[in-house]
GROMACS .gro file of C-alpha atoms in nm:
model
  188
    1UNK     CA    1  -4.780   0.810   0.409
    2UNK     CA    2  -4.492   0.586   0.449
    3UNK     CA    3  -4.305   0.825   0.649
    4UNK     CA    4  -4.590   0.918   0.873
    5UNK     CA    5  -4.615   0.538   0.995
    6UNK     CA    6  -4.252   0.482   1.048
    7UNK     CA    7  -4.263   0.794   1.230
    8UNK     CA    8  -4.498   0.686   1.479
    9UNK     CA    9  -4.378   0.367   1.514
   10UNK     CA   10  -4.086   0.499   1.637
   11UNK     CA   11  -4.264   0.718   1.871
   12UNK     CA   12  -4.465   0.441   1.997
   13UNK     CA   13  -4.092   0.222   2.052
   14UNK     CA   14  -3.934   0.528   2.217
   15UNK     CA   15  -3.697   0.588   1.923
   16UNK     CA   16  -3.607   0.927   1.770
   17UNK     CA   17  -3.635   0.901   1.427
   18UNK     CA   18  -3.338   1.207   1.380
   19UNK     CA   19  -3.124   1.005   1.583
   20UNK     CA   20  -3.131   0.683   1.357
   21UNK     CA   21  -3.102   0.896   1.057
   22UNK     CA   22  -2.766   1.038   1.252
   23UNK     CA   23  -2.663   0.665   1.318
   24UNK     CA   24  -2.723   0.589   0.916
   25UNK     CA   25  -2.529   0.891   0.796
   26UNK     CA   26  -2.248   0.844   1.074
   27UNK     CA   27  -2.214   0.485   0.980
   28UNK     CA   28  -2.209   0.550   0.606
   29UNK     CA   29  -1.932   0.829   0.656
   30UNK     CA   30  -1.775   0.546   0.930
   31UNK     CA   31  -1.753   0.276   0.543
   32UNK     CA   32  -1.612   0.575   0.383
   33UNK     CA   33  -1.354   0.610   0.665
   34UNK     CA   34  -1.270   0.201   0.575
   35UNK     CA   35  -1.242   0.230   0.218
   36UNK     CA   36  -0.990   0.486   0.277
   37UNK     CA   37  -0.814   0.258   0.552
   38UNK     CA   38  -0.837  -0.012   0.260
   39UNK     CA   39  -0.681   0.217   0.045
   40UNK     CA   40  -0.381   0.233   0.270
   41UNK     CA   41  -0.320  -0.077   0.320
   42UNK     CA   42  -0.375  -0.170  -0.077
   43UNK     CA   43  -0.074   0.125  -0.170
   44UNK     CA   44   0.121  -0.061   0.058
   45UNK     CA   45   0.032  -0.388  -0.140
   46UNK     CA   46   0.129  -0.194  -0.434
   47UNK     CA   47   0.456  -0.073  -0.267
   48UNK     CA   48   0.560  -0.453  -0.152
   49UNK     CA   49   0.456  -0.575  -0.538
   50UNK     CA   50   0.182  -0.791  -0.418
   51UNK     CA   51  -0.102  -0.582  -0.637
   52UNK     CA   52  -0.244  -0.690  -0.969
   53UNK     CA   53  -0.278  -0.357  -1.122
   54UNK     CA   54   0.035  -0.348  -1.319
   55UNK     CA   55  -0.041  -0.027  -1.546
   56UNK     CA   56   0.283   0.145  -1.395
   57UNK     CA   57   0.522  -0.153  -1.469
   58UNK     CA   58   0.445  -0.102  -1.833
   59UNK     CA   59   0.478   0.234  -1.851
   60UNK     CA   60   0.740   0.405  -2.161
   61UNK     CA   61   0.946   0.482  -1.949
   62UNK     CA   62   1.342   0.598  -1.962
   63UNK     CA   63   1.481   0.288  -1.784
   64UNK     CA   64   1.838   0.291  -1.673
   65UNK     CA   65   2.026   0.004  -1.632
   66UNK     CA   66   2.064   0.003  -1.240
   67UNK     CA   67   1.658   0.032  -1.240
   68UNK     CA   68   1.578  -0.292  -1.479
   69UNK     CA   69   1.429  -0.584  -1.299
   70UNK     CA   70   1.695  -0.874  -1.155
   71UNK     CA   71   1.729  -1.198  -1.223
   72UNK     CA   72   1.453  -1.449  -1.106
   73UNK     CA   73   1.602  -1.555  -0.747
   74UNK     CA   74   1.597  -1.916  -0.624
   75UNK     CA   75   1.465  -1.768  -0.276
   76UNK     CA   76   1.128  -1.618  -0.508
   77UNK     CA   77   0.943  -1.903  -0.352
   78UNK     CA   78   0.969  -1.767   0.005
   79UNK     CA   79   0.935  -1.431  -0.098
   80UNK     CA   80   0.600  -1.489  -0.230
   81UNK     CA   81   0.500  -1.701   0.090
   82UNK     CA   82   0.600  -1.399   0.309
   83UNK     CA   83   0.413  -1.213   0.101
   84UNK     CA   84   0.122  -1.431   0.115
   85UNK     CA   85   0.142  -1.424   0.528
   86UNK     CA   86   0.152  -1.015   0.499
   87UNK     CA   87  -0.171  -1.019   0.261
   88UNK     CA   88  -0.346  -1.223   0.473
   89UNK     CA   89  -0.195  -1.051   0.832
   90UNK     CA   90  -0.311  -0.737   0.650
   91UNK     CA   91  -0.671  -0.903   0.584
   92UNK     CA   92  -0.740  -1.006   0.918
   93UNK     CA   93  -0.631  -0.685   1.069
   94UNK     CA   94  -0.871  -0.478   0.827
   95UNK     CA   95  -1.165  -0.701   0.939
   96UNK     CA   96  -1.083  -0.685   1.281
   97UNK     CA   97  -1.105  -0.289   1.266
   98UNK     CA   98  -1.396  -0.345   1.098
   99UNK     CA   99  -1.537  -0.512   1.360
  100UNK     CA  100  -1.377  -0.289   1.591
  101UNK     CA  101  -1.561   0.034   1.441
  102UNK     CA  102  -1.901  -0.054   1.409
  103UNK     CA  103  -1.909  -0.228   1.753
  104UNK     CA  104  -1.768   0.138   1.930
  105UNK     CA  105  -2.030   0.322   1.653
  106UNK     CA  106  -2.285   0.133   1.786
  107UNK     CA  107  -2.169   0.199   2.166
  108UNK     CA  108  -2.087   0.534   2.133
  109UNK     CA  109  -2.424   0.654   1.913
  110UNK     CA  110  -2.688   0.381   2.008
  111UNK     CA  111  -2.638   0.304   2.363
  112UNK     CA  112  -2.455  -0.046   2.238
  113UNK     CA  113  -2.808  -0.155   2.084
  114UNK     CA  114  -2.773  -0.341   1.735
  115UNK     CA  115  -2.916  -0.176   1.479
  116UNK     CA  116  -2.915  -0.405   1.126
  117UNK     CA  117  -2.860  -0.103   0.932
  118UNK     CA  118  -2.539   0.011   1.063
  119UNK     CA  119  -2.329  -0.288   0.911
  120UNK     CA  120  -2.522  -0.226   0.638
  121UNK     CA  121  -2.458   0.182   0.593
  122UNK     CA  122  -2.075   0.137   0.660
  123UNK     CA  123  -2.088  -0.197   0.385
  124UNK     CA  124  -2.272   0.072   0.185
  125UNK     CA  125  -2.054   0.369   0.297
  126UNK     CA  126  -1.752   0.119   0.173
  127UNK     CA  127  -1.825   0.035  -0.167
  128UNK     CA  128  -1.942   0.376  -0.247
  129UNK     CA  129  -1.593   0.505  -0.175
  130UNK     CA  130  -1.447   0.164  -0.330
  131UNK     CA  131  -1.625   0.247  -0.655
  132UNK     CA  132  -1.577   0.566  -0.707
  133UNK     CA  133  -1.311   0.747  -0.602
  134UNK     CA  134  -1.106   0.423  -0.454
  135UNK     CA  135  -1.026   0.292  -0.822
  136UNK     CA  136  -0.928   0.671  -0.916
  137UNK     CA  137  -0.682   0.651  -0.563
  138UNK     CA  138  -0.582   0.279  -0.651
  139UNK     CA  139  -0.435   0.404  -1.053
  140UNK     CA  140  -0.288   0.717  -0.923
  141UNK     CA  141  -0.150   0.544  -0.674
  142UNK     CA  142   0.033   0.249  -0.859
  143UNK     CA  143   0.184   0.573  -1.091
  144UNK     CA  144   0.319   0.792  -0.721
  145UNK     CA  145   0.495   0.414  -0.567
  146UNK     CA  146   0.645   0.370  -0.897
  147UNK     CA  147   0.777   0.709  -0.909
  148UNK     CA  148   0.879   0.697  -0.542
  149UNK     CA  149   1.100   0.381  -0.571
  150UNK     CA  150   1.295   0.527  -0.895
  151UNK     CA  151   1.366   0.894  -0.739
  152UNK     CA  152   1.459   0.664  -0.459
  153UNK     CA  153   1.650   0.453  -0.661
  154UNK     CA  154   1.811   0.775  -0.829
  155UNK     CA  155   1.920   0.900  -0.493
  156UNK     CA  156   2.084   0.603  -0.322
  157UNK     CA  157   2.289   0.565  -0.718
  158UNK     CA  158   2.376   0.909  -0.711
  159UNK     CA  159   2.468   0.932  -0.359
  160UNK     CA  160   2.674   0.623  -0.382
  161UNK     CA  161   2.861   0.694  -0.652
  162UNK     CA  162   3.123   0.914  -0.501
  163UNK     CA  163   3.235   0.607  -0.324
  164UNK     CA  164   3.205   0.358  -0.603
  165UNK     CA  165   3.435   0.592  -0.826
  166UNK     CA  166   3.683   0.629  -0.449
  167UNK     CA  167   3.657   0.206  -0.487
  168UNK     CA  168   3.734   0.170  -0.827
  169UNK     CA  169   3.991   0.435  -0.806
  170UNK     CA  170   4.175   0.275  -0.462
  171UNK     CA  171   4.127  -0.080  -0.635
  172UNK     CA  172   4.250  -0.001  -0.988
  173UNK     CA  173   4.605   0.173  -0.782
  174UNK     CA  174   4.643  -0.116  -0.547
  175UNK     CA  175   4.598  -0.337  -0.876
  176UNK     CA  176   4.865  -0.181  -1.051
  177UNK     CA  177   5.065  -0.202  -0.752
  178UNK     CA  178   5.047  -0.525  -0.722
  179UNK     CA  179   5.122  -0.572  -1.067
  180UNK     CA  180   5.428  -0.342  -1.044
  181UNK     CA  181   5.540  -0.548  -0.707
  182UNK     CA  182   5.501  -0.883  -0.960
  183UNK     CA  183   5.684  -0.717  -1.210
  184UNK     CA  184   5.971  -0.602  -0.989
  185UNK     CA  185   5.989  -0.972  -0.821
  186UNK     CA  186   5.975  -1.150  -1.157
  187UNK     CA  187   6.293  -0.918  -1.242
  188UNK     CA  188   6.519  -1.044  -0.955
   0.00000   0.00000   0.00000
């Protein structure tokens, strides 16, 4: 019965009920589209170090010694207020596209009328995707930057290497030729 009277309360208003049900699906598939955009933008939180899932960092891990976390810097300070400007850059950018999207949903599918559910679907639309498959993409995610950085780490050691065994080699003979110049002055 329910249906029946929405139904012809659209007809009465001019409204076509398919068409709304379009605007609700398109602007639930519009807060999937975000929580994936979110998703971006938290793996790059993840890649910078500014995300509190930390289940990579503590995994058993081979750990060699060029890999191993440095010393506590005296710049960390700064570093974390950068970091705090780039969370917050990021945060006001995602809103903003937010914004952005379901202003041109609503031009492009309703003629630029508000409609109350459209924020609603794509809030709706969002957490679905946050809830689900986000916190499967969020884990896997913290386990693919941490093995990104050491295979990158591995290839900048391994590619460097040649030329810290040329440097060691070039300074050891200029050492001991210095130390056979000493040598040869101390004799006369």
């Amino acid at each position: 019965r329910t249906p029946r009277l929405l139904v012809k309360a659209c007809e009465i208003m001019g409204i076509d009920p398919a068409l709304l049900f379009r605007l609700l699906a398109v602007s639930l598939l519009a807060g999937v589209a975000m929580g994936v955009l979110y998703d971006v933008l938290r793996i790059g939180r993840v890649m910078l170090g500014m995300s509190r899932y930390t289940e990579a960092a503590d995994a058993p891990l081979f750990c060699p010694k060029f890999l191993k976390p440095r010393e506590k810097s005296p710049h960390r300070r700064l570093s974390r207020l950068v970091k705090g400007g780039l969370l917050i850059a990021q945060d006001f950018l995602f809103c903003l596209t937010a914004g952005v999207v379901i202003a041109l949903l609503l031009f492009s599918h309703n003629n630029g009328e508000f409609r109350g559910f459209v924020p609603i679907g794509v809030a709706v639309g969002f957490a679905a995707y946050y809830f689900t498959v986000g916190r499967l993409v969020i884990r896997a995610s913290e386990y693919v930057v941490f093995a990104i950085k050491t295979l990158f780490l591995y290839a900048v050691y391994y590619l460097t290497l040649p030329f810290i065994s040329l440097g060691r080699f070039v300074i050891k003979h200029i050492g001991n030729a210095i130390h056979k110049a000493r040598v040869k002055k101390r004799e006369r």
